[in-house]
Amino acid sequence: MRTMASVWFSVLVLVSAQQAFGNICSKDNSELHCNDCIRCGGYWCNEKGSPHCVSSLEDGWCPNDQEILPELEESSVPGKTVSPIYAQRSLYIMKPDRMDIEYFYKKELPLKIEIYNTTQTRNIVVKKYDTKCTATSCKATIEATPLQDFCTSSSSPEEFVHVTINVGHLEKVTLKYFIPCACECSSKNVVKNSLICNGNGDYSCSACQCNSKWTGEFCDVPICPKGRGDVQCTNPDFSYAECSGNGYCGPCETCICYTDRVGSQYFDQEEYCADICMISNQCEDCLLNSTAGECDSCVHTMIMQNYNETLKDSKDEFNRNIWVACNETVNDCHIDYYARRAADKSIYFMIERSCNDINSAPIVGTPKVSIILGVLGIIAAVAAIGGVMLWKHMNAIPPVPLNDPQYQNIDAEDCRGENPLYKPPTSSFKNPTYGKW
Ligand SMILES: *[C@@H]1O[C@H](CO)[C@@H](O)[C@H](O)[C@H]1NC(C)=O
Ligand SMILES: *[C@@H]1O[C@H](CO)[C@@H](O)[C@H](O)[C@H]1NC(C)=O
Ligand SMILES: *[C@@H]1O[C@H](CO)[C@@H](O)[C@H](O)[C@H]1NC(C)=O
Ligand SMILES: *[C@@H]1O[C@H](CO)[C@@H](O)[C@H](O)[C@H]1NC(C)=O
């Protein structure tokens, strides 16, 4: 069952990773700069107050100052045994272009496609999409797709790739692909960190191109509204310490908590993914106090109830343990206890073992939130998989860095621990169940 859940989780992760790092051309047009706009096959207007980038030409749009791309005339030259022997076409980033090549059929002809030269990178895929042959002739469909990073930062409006195709005849095919990589206006009148862009971006082609931390038409909207303050979660190498061993550094210097670990339903995103043991361990007085009921000597609401062996193994509707095993040592007094957090954030705990072992006081406070006990058997197992997925969906799983070794540890242990931030990792890295897929 765990394997199933992992597989499902991997699928989710892949899907969201693709969304996050997806192609620039799928972005909202208003977020594109002139270069990106025309690379993606859009149209650009330099007039103020107009929508700058549109994907199709509309009447009345940009009457005066449209960014004109160099004339790229499509043409083709037929040959005797192969047609065409020469063709030129315009391509746009991430947009597959297909064209047909017809040739006389000779048995077992190899079709060799070669990128002959390029004024940019070789990040372009040219491949045979399909071939159809009759007794005498063949028609091969060639598909070309410039990839997202085909253009470089110093690209010009007119870049090209020459491709040769050999179908086994003396005549060969030469294809010349034009790929617009930049607007003319991009190289003229660029104002670095312009005041129009609130000093947070460059002004060119009548629009702001914002620095990485800003967005909005005039780069006046911070992408990360609140900084993390004291410790910044920017170095993935320190994710483990900075996110309490329960998460990794995500965007905007925040911790993204793992969602697949024991007690992860209680990991606190706002508090460096501190787990419930870390939080309740701060309330030492309450852990030492053996009177059941609400403890009033801590900033957190801590409610003690009597230890109940059956209760501690209860599961929630997603088949997760409701109670998390914790321990703490206060003045040489070692305490083993179980904790859970209710919807109102108050923490319930029950002490399994303590040096001042007097747990006979009657239950004063009863749990306010009903506990949904898990059902056993196959039905429960099936439901749990569905449940885990639903729950992950609801929590909007962020893309997980698949190569992050910390993430490879799905088999996490209990969050027994003392000091939130400076504890060495308590989990082992031996079992990378995750990532094997
Ligand atoms: C690239 O190949 C084409 C076709 O053979 C040729 O005309 C052109 O001069 C070449 N360009 C460079 C930069 O080598
Ligand atoms: C223990 O908790 C009870 C209930 O909140 C409280 O009345 C009592 O003062 C506490 N005792 C100590 C030693 O903190
Ligand atoms: C322990 O918890 C179980 C499940 O909630 C309950 O049925 C049982 O009565 C409890 N036992 C004691 C001694 O309170
Ligand atoms: C208490 O928690 C620590 C940290 O997780 C763990 O290493 C240790 O084994 C625990 N002690 C006991 C007695 O469970």
Short mmCIF file of C-alpha atoms and ligand atoms in Angstrom, two decimals:
data_model
loop_
_atom_site.label_atom_id
_atom_site.label_comp_id
_atom_site.label_asym_id
_atom_site.label_seq_id
_atom_site.Cartn_x
_atom_site.Cartn_y
_atom_site.Cartn_z
CA MET A 1 0.00 0.00 0.00
CA ARG A 2 2.82 2.29 0.80
CA THR A 3 4.33 1.59 -2.60
CA MET A 4 1.07 2.48 -4.24
CA ALA A 5 0.88 5.70 -2.33
CA SER A 6 4.46 6.53 -3.29
CA VAL A 7 3.75 5.93 -6.93
CA TRP A 8 0.73 8.13 -6.83
CA PHE A 9 2.66 10.74 -5.03
CA SER A 10 5.43 10.62 -7.63
CA VAL A 11 2.88 11.18 -10.34
CA LEU A 12 1.57 14.21 -8.54
CA VAL A 13 5.05 15.54 -8.04
CA LEU A 14 5.96 15.14 -11.68
CA VAL A 15 2.81 16.86 -12.78
CA SER A 16 3.31 19.84 -10.55
CA ALA A 17 7.01 20.09 -11.32
CA GLN A 18 6.12 20.32 -14.96
CA GLN A 19 3.66 23.08 -14.28
CA ALA A 20 6.17 25.03 -12.26
CA PHE A 21 9.04 24.75 -14.71
CA GLY A 22 6.80 24.65 -17.75
CA ASN A 23 7.54 26.57 -20.87
CA ILE A 24 7.61 30.36 -20.93
CA CYS A 25 5.21 30.43 -23.84
CA SER A 26 2.46 29.04 -21.62
CA LYS A 27 2.77 32.06 -19.33
CA ASP A 28 0.21 34.82 -19.34
CA ASN A 29 1.08 37.14 -22.24
CA SER A 30 1.10 40.20 -20.00
CA GLU A 31 4.07 38.73 -18.13
CA LEU A 32 6.20 38.27 -21.22
CA HIS A 33 8.87 40.67 -22.35
CA CYS A 34 9.14 41.60 -26.02
CA ASN A 35 11.80 38.97 -26.71
CA ASP A 36 9.83 36.18 -25.10
CA CYS A 37 6.66 37.41 -26.76
CA ILE A 38 7.95 37.17 -30.32
CA ARG A 39 9.90 33.99 -29.65
CA CYS A 40 6.62 32.42 -28.68
CA GLY A 41 5.02 33.61 -31.91
CA GLY A 42 3.17 36.59 -30.38
CA TYR A 43 2.90 40.20 -31.58
CA TRP A 44 4.34 43.15 -29.69
CA CYS A 45 3.19 46.76 -29.47
CA ASN A 46 5.44 49.56 -28.23
CA GLU A 47 2.58 51.99 -27.61
CA LYS A 48 1.85 52.95 -24.05
CA GLY A 49 -1.45 51.85 -22.63
CA SER A 50 -1.91 49.04 -25.11
CA PRO A 51 -1.70 45.36 -24.27
CA HIS A 52 1.90 44.84 -25.29
CA CYS A 53 1.88 41.18 -26.25
CA VAL A 54 -1.03 39.54 -28.01
CA SER A 55 -1.20 36.09 -29.54
CA SER A 56 -3.29 37.06 -32.54
CA LEU A 57 -3.68 40.31 -34.45
CA GLU A 58 -6.94 42.08 -33.73
CA ASP A 59 -8.47 45.03 -35.52
CA GLY A 60 -7.37 48.38 -34.16
CA TRP A 61 -4.67 46.92 -31.96
CA CYS A 62 -1.48 48.97 -32.00
CA PRO A 63 -2.02 51.22 -35.03
CA ASN A 64 1.29 53.07 -34.77
CA ASP A 65 4.18 51.30 -33.18
CA GLN A 66 4.05 47.59 -33.70
CA GLU A 67 7.32 45.74 -33.40
CA ILE A 68 7.94 44.35 -36.88
CA LEU A 69 9.99 41.21 -37.28
CA PRO A 70 12.38 40.87 -40.19
CA GLU A 71 10.67 39.60 -43.30
CA LEU A 72 10.93 35.83 -43.28
CA GLU A 73 9.60 34.58 -46.54
CA GLU A 74 8.72 30.94 -46.75
CA SER A 75 9.97 29.29 -49.88
CA SER A 76 10.89 25.91 -51.26
CA VAL A 77 12.78 24.59 -54.28
CA PRO A 78 11.77 21.26 -55.81
CA GLY A 79 14.37 18.70 -56.88
CA LYS A 80 14.30 15.80 -59.35
CA THR A 81 14.41 12.82 -57.01
CA VAL A 82 13.67 14.66 -53.76
CA SER A 83 11.30 17.56 -53.11
CA PRO A 84 12.00 20.06 -51.83
CA ILE A 85 15.77 20.16 -51.96
CA TYR A 86 15.69 23.54 -50.27
CA ALA A 87 13.11 25.17 -48.01
CA GLN A 88 13.03 28.01 -45.53
CA ARG A 89 10.55 28.32 -42.72
CA SER A 90 9.95 30.35 -39.58
CA LEU A 91 9.93 28.57 -36.25
CA TYR A 92 8.84 29.66 -32.82
CA ILE A 93 10.04 28.45 -29.46
CA MET A 94 8.25 25.32 -28.24
CA LYS A 95 5.98 25.27 -31.29
CA PRO A 96 6.44 22.15 -33.40
CA ASP A 97 6.56 22.81 -37.13
CA ARG A 98 5.96 20.03 -39.63
CA MET A 99 6.77 19.79 -43.29
CA ASP A 100 6.75 16.99 -45.84
CA ILE A 101 9.59 15.73 -47.99
CA GLU A 102 8.76 13.52 -50.94
CA TYR A 103 11.23 11.27 -52.69
CA PHE A 104 11.44 8.31 -55.00
CA TYR A 105 11.35 5.12 -53.14
CA LYS A 106 14.45 2.95 -53.16
CA LYS A 107 14.58 -0.07 -50.90
CA GLU A 108 15.89 0.42 -47.38
CA LEU A 109 16.80 4.05 -47.72
CA PRO A 110 18.21 5.56 -44.60
CA LEU A 111 16.84 8.95 -43.66
CA LYS A 112 19.56 10.91 -41.93
CA ILE A 113 18.80 14.24 -40.30
CA GLU A 114 21.68 16.45 -39.28
CA ILE A 115 21.84 19.92 -37.81
CA TYR A 116 24.44 21.37 -40.12
CA ASN A 117 25.02 24.72 -38.45
CA THR A 118 23.21 27.07 -36.11
CA THR A 119 23.73 30.67 -35.09
CA GLN A 120 22.42 29.82 -31.64
CA THR A 121 22.48 26.71 -29.51
CA ARG A 122 21.66 23.21 -30.67
CA ASN A 123 18.65 23.14 -28.39
CA ILE A 124 16.31 22.31 -31.18
CA VAL A 125 14.73 18.96 -31.91
CA VAL A 126 14.50 17.95 -35.57
CA LYS A 127 13.14 14.48 -36.14
CA LYS A 128 11.22 12.28 -38.50
CA TYR A 129 7.63 12.46 -37.40
CA ASP A 130 6.15 10.00 -39.85
CA THR A 131 6.90 8.22 -43.16
CA LYS A 132 4.42 6.88 -45.65
CA CYS A 133 5.59 4.91 -48.69
CA THR A 134 3.92 3.55 -51.78
CA ALA A 135 5.60 1.23 -54.27
CA THR A 136 7.39 4.12 -55.96
CA SER A 137 7.60 7.07 -53.58
CA CYS A 138 7.77 8.06 -49.93
CA LYS A 139 6.59 11.05 -47.98
CA ALA A 140 8.45 11.80 -44.76
CA THR A 141 7.11 14.37 -42.32
CA ILE A 142 9.86 16.27 -40.54
CA GLU A 143 9.08 17.95 -37.25
CA ALA A 144 11.23 20.75 -35.83
CA THR A 145 10.78 22.29 -32.37
CA PRO A 146 13.17 24.90 -30.98
CA LEU A 147 13.39 24.31 -27.25
CA GLN A 148 12.94 26.90 -24.58
CA ASP A 149 16.67 27.60 -24.22
CA PHE A 150 17.43 27.71 -27.91
CA CYS A 151 18.02 31.49 -27.88
CA THR A 152 20.87 32.93 -25.85
CA SER A 153 20.86 36.23 -23.97
CA SER A 154 22.73 37.95 -26.81
CA SER A 155 20.38 36.67 -29.49
CA SER A 156 19.32 38.88 -32.37
CA PRO A 157 15.99 39.25 -34.18
CA GLU A 158 17.07 36.84 -36.85
CA GLU A 159 18.72 33.56 -35.96
CA PHE A 160 18.78 30.44 -38.01
CA VAL A 161 19.49 26.74 -38.13
CA HIS A 162 20.54 24.80 -41.19
CA VAL A 163 19.47 21.20 -41.33
CA THR A 164 20.49 18.66 -43.94
CA ILE A 165 18.45 15.59 -44.68
CA ASN A 166 19.82 12.68 -46.65
CA VAL A 167 17.31 10.19 -47.98
CA GLY A 168 19.90 8.14 -49.89
CA HIS A 169 19.65 9.92 -53.22
CA LEU A 170 22.33 12.13 -54.68
CA GLU A 171 20.10 15.08 -54.02
CA LYS A 172 20.00 16.15 -50.40
CA VAL A 173 17.57 18.41 -48.61
CA THR A 174 18.69 21.64 -46.99
CA LEU A 175 16.26 23.30 -44.62
CA LYS A 176 16.82 26.80 -43.36
CA TYR A 177 14.84 27.60 -40.25
CA PHE A 178 14.49 31.21 -39.14
CA ILE A 179 13.89 31.69 -35.46
CA PRO A 180 13.24 35.20 -34.15
CA CYS A 181 15.05 35.47 -30.83
CA ALA A 182 14.80 39.18 -30.02
CA CYS A 183 12.91 42.37 -30.80
CA GLU A 184 14.75 45.21 -32.51
CA CYS A 185 13.71 47.51 -29.68
CA SER A 186 15.39 45.27 -27.09
CA SER A 187 18.83 46.43 -28.13
CA LYS A 188 17.87 50.11 -28.27
CA ASN A 189 17.12 52.45 -25.36
CA VAL A 190 17.36 49.98 -22.53
CA VAL A 191 17.24 51.80 -19.20
CA LYS A 192 18.68 49.64 -16.47
CA ASN A 193 16.76 49.71 -13.17
CA SER A 194 14.61 52.44 -14.57
CA LEU A 195 12.58 54.75 -12.33
CA ILE A 196 9.53 53.92 -14.44
CA CYS A 197 10.02 50.39 -13.17
CA ASN A 198 10.48 51.62 -9.61
CA GLY A 199 14.16 50.77 -9.82
CA ASN A 200 13.22 47.10 -9.81
CA GLY A 201 13.56 46.35 -13.49
CA ASP A 202 14.84 47.41 -16.88
CA TYR A 203 12.76 49.53 -19.21
CA SER A 204 12.84 48.50 -22.84
CA CYS A 205 10.32 48.12 -25.65
CA SER A 206 8.10 50.46 -23.61
CA ALA A 207 7.66 47.93 -20.88
CA CYS A 208 9.33 46.92 -17.68
CA GLN A 209 11.26 43.71 -17.42
CA CYS A 210 11.31 43.09 -13.71
CA ASN A 211 14.14 41.72 -11.62
CA SER A 212 13.52 38.31 -10.15
CA LYS A 213 11.96 39.53 -6.91
CA TRP A 214 9.39 41.87 -8.45
CA THR A 215 6.40 41.65 -10.71
CA GLY A 216 3.56 43.83 -11.97
CA GLU A 217 3.45 46.26 -14.90
CA PHE A 218 5.80 48.67 -13.12
CA CYS A 219 7.65 46.10 -11.02
CA ASP A 220 5.94 47.41 -7.91
CA VAL A 221 4.58 44.11 -6.59
CA PRO A 222 7.03 42.04 -4.56
CA ILE A 223 6.96 38.37 -5.42
CA CYS A 224 7.85 37.47 -1.86
CA PRO A 225 5.71 39.68 0.36
CA LYS A 226 7.26 38.80 3.69
CA GLY A 227 10.83 37.76 4.25
CA ARG A 228 11.53 34.99 6.66
CA GLY A 229 13.36 37.31 9.00
CA ASP A 230 16.02 35.73 11.15
CA VAL A 231 17.23 32.69 9.30
CA GLN A 232 16.98 32.67 5.55
CA CYS A 233 16.19 29.48 3.84
CA THR A 234 18.15 30.10 0.69
CA ASN A 235 20.84 27.48 0.79
CA PRO A 236 19.42 24.04 0.06
CA ASP A 237 22.44 22.53 1.79
CA PHE A 238 21.09 23.85 5.07
CA SER A 239 17.47 22.99 4.43
CA TYR A 240 17.73 20.22 6.92
CA ALA A 241 18.75 22.44 9.80
CA GLU A 242 16.71 25.43 8.75
CA CYS A 243 13.50 23.53 8.24
CA SER A 244 13.83 21.45 11.39
CA GLY A 245 14.67 18.34 9.41
CA ASN A 246 11.05 18.29 8.33
CA GLY A 247 11.19 20.25 5.09
CA TYR A 248 13.31 21.98 2.52
CA CYS A 249 13.91 25.54 1.35
CA GLY A 250 11.20 26.63 -1.07
CA PRO A 251 10.47 29.87 -2.88
CA CYS A 252 10.63 33.18 -1.05
CA GLU A 253 13.02 31.84 1.55
CA THR A 254 10.36 29.79 3.24
CA CYS A 255 10.34 26.20 4.32
CA ILE A 256 8.20 23.70 2.47
CA CYS A 257 7.32 20.94 4.88
CA TYR A 258 7.34 17.30 3.91
CA THR A 259 3.92 15.75 3.79
CA ASP A 260 4.74 12.07 3.88
CA ARG A 261 6.23 11.59 7.33
CA VAL A 262 5.03 10.49 10.67
CA GLY A 263 3.29 13.46 12.26
CA SER A 264 3.66 15.61 9.13
CA GLN A 265 0.07 16.73 9.47
CA TYR A 266 1.31 18.77 12.41
CA PHE A 267 4.43 20.26 10.75
CA ASP A 268 4.17 24.01 11.11
CA GLN A 269 4.94 25.81 7.85
CA GLU A 270 5.13 29.15 9.63
CA GLU A 271 7.57 27.85 12.20
CA TYR A 272 10.30 26.25 10.09
CA CYS A 273 8.30 23.02 9.87
CA ALA A 274 8.66 22.44 13.59
CA ASP A 275 6.93 19.21 14.52
CA ILE A 276 4.56 18.68 17.39
CA CYS A 277 7.27 17.27 19.66
CA MET A 278 9.46 20.31 19.21
CA ILE A 279 6.58 22.59 20.06
CA SER A 280 5.35 20.69 23.07
CA ASN A 281 8.89 20.15 24.35
CA GLN A 282 9.04 23.90 24.87
CA CYS A 283 6.44 23.48 27.60
CA GLU A 284 8.64 21.62 30.06
CA ASP A 285 6.59 22.62 33.08
CA CYS A 286 3.50 21.09 31.57
CA LEU A 287 5.33 17.85 30.79
CA LEU A 288 6.49 17.67 34.40
CA ASN A 289 3.08 18.51 35.78
CA SER A 290 1.18 15.32 36.39
CA THR A 291 -2.23 16.90 36.83
CA ALA A 292 -4.57 16.12 33.98
CA GLY A 293 -6.33 19.05 32.39
CA GLU A 294 -5.28 22.26 30.73
CA CYS A 295 -1.83 23.38 31.76
CA ASP A 296 -1.57 27.12 32.25
CA SER A 297 2.18 27.56 32.33
CA CYS A 298 2.91 27.63 28.59
CA VAL A 299 2.34 29.93 25.63
CA HIS A 300 0.80 27.00 23.77
CA THR A 301 -2.46 25.51 24.94
CA MET A 302 -1.39 22.18 26.39
CA ILE A 303 -3.99 19.76 27.65
CA MET A 304 -2.91 16.65 29.46
CA GLN A 305 -5.00 13.52 29.48
CA ASN A 306 -4.38 10.17 31.06
CA TYR A 307 -2.27 7.66 29.20
CA ASN A 308 -4.37 5.22 27.21
CA GLU A 309 -2.61 2.38 25.41
CA THR A 310 -5.48 1.81 22.96
CA LEU A 311 -5.97 5.45 22.18
CA LYS A 312 -2.33 6.06 21.25
CA ASP A 313 -2.61 3.77 18.21
CA SER A 314 -5.74 5.35 16.82
CA LYS A 315 -5.69 6.45 13.20
CA ASP A 316 -7.37 9.30 11.40
CA GLU A 317 -9.43 9.01 8.24
CA PHE A 318 -6.24 9.05 6.15
CA ASN A 319 -4.79 6.17 8.14
CA ARG A 320 -2.21 8.35 9.81
CA ASN A 321 -1.36 7.99 13.46
CA ILE A 322 -3.20 10.68 15.35
CA TRP A 323 -0.81 10.50 18.27
CA VAL A 324 2.88 11.11 17.71
CA ALA A 325 5.51 9.61 20.00
CA CYS A 326 7.71 12.25 21.63
CA ASN A 327 10.25 12.36 24.42
CA GLU A 328 12.00 15.03 26.41
CA THR A 329 14.51 15.16 29.23
CA VAL A 330 14.04 17.91 31.79
CA ASN A 331 16.56 18.13 34.63
CA ASP A 332 17.57 14.49 34.22
CA CYS A 333 13.95 13.48 34.14
CA HIS A 334 13.18 11.53 31.00
CA ILE A 335 9.61 11.72 29.77
CA ASP A 336 8.04 9.63 27.01
CA TYR A 337 4.73 10.95 25.84
CA TYR A 338 2.30 11.09 22.95
CA ALA A 339 0.94 14.30 21.48
CA ARG A 340 -1.61 15.42 18.94
CA ARG A 341 -2.88 18.77 17.84
CA ALA A 342 -6.55 19.63 17.55
CA ALA A 343 -8.06 21.84 14.88
CA ASP A 344 -8.02 24.79 17.29
CA LYS A 345 -4.23 24.32 17.60
CA SER A 346 -4.32 23.19 21.20
CA ILE A 347 -2.02 20.29 21.93
CA TYR A 348 -3.24 17.22 23.75
CA PHE A 349 -0.63 15.03 25.33
CA MET A 350 -0.51 11.90 27.43
CA ILE A 351 2.52 10.75 29.31
CA GLU A 352 3.57 7.17 28.84
CA ARG A 353 6.51 7.20 31.22
CA SER A 354 7.94 9.87 33.42
CA CYS A 355 10.43 9.92 36.27
CA ASN A 356 7.74 11.31 38.56
CA ASP A 357 5.35 8.64 37.45
CA ILE A 358 2.02 9.59 38.95
CA ASN A 359 -0.51 9.32 36.21
CA SER A 360 -3.44 8.31 38.30
CA ALA A 361 -5.20 11.65 38.36
CA PRO A 362 -8.70 11.56 36.89
CA ILE A 363 -9.37 12.91 33.41
CA VAL A 364 -10.55 16.47 33.77
CA GLY A 365 -10.43 17.81 30.25
CA THR A 366 -11.92 15.65 27.56
CA PRO A 367 -10.80 16.00 23.97
CA LYS A 368 -12.84 18.68 22.24
CA VAL A 369 -12.47 17.28 18.81
CA SER A 370 -13.86 13.90 17.99
CA ILE A 371 -11.31 11.41 16.82
CA ILE A 372 -12.18 9.53 13.71
CA LEU A 373 -10.93 6.04 14.16
CA GLY A 374 -9.53 4.24 11.20
CA VAL A 375 -11.24 1.15 9.88
CA LEU A 376 -9.24 -1.99 9.50
CA GLY A 377 -9.01 -4.34 6.57
CA ILE A 378 -8.86 -4.04 2.83
CA ILE A 379 -11.54 -1.38 2.63
CA ALA A 380 -9.49 0.81 4.90
CA ALA A 381 -6.38 0.26 2.83
CA VAL A 382 -8.13 1.29 -0.36
CA ALA A 383 -9.72 4.26 1.31
CA ALA A 384 -6.40 5.31 2.72
CA ILE A 385 -4.77 5.59 -0.68
CA GLY A 386 -7.61 7.75 -1.85
CA GLY A 387 -7.45 9.68 1.38
CA VAL A 388 -3.76 10.37 1.17
CA MET A 389 -4.21 11.66 -2.35
CA LEU A 390 -7.12 13.86 -1.47
CA TRP A 391 -5.26 15.24 1.45
CA LYS A 392 -2.16 15.94 -0.62
CA HIS A 393 -4.31 17.67 -3.18
CA MET A 394 -5.92 19.83 -0.59
CA ASN A 395 -2.57 20.87 0.72
CA ALA A 396 -1.38 21.91 -2.75
CA ILE A 397 1.81 19.93 -2.89
CA PRO A 398 4.70 22.06 -4.06
CA PRO A 399 7.11 20.65 -6.58
CA VAL A 400 9.65 18.55 -4.79
CA PRO A 401 13.28 18.64 -5.83
CA LEU A 402 13.60 15.05 -6.87
CA ASN A 403 17.35 15.13 -6.67
CA ASP A 404 17.31 16.42 -3.11
CA PRO A 405 18.76 13.54 -1.12
CA GLN A 406 16.81 14.64 1.92
CA TYR A 407 13.63 13.99 0.11
CA GLN A 408 14.61 10.47 -0.70
CA ASN A 409 13.88 9.47 2.83
CA ILE A 410 10.28 8.56 2.91
CA ASP A 411 10.59 6.19 5.82
CA ALA A 412 10.89 8.82 8.45
CA GLU A 413 10.74 7.98 12.09
CA ASP A 414 8.85 9.49 14.91
CA CYS A 415 9.58 13.06 15.58
CA ARG A 416 11.09 12.40 18.94
CA GLY A 417 13.50 15.23 19.53
CA GLU A 418 14.41 18.08 21.76
CA ASN A 419 15.85 21.23 20.32
CA PRO A 420 13.95 22.33 17.21
CA LEU A 421 16.66 23.90 15.12
CA TYR A 422 19.99 22.51 16.12
CA LYS A 423 19.40 18.85 16.30
CA PRO A 424 21.25 16.53 13.98
CA PRO A 425 19.02 14.66 11.57
CA THR A 426 17.17 11.89 13.34
CA SER A 427 16.19 10.13 10.18
CA SER A 428 18.32 7.74 8.24
CA PHE A 429 18.95 8.00 4.52
CA LYS A 430 19.17 4.31 4.01
CA ASN A 431 15.85 3.60 2.46
CA PRO A 432 15.24 5.70 -0.64
CA THR A 433 11.90 4.15 -1.44
CA TYR A 434 11.06 7.42 -3.03
CA GLY A 435 12.76 8.10 -6.29
CA LYS A 436 13.15 4.47 -7.26
CA TRP A 437 10.29 4.83 -9.59
C1 LIG B 1 25.54 27.41 -42.58
O1 LIG B 1 25.19 26.56 -43.62
C2 LIG B 1 24.67 27.20 -44.78
C3 LIG B 1 24.22 26.13 -45.75
O2 LIG B 1 25.25 25.27 -46.06
C4 LIG B 1 25.70 28.14 -45.38
O3 LIG B 1 25.17 28.83 -46.47
C5 LIG B 1 26.12 29.13 -44.30
O4 LIG B 1 27.12 29.97 -44.77
C6 LIG B 1 26.56 28.42 -43.06
N1 LIG B 1 26.78 29.40 -42.02
C7 LIG B 1 27.80 29.36 -41.20
C8 LIG B 1 27.86 30.42 -40.19
O5 LIG B 1 28.63 28.47 -41.27
C1 LIG B 2 -0.17 21.72 37.18
O1 LIG B 2 -1.34 22.01 36.38
C2 LIG B 2 -2.47 22.42 37.13
C3 LIG B 2 -3.64 22.55 36.16
O2 LIG B 2 -3.37 23.58 35.22
C4 LIG B 2 -2.16 23.71 37.86
O3 LIG B 2 -3.27 24.11 38.62
C5 LIG B 2 -0.95 23.49 38.75
O4 LIG B 2 -0.58 24.72 39.34
C6 LIG B 2 0.22 22.95 37.96
N1 LIG B 2 1.32 22.64 38.84
C7 LIG B 2 2.57 23.02 38.61
C8 LIG B 2 3.59 22.58 39.59
O5 LIG B 2 2.86 23.70 37.62
C1 LIG B 3 -8.93 4.25 25.98
O1 LIG B 3 -9.38 4.72 24.70
C2 LIG B 3 -10.32 3.89 24.09
C3 LIG B 3 -10.56 4.42 22.72
O2 LIG B 3 -10.93 5.77 22.74
C4 LIG B 3 -11.58 3.85 24.92
O3 LIG B 3 -12.53 3.02 24.32
C5 LIG B 3 -11.22 3.33 26.30
O4 LIG B 3 -12.34 3.41 27.15
C6 LIG B 3 -10.10 4.16 26.92
N1 LIG B 3 -9.66 3.52 28.16
C7 LIG B 3 -9.61 4.18 29.31
C8 LIG B 3 -9.13 3.41 30.48
O5 LIG B 3 -9.97 5.35 29.40
C1 LIG B 4 14.04 10.23 22.39
O1 LIG B 4 14.10 10.89 21.13
C2 LIG B 4 15.38 10.84 20.52
C3 LIG B 4 15.37 11.71 19.31
O2 LIG B 4 14.46 11.26 18.37
C4 LIG B 4 15.73 9.40 20.18
O3 LIG B 4 17.02 9.36 19.60
C5 LIG B 4 15.72 8.59 21.45
O4 LIG B 4 15.91 7.24 21.14
C6 LIG B 4 14.40 8.77 22.21
N1 LIG B 4 14.53 8.14 23.49
C7 LIG B 4 13.71 7.19 23.88
C8 LIG B 4 14.02 6.60 25.20
O5 LIG B 4 12.76 6.85 23.21
#
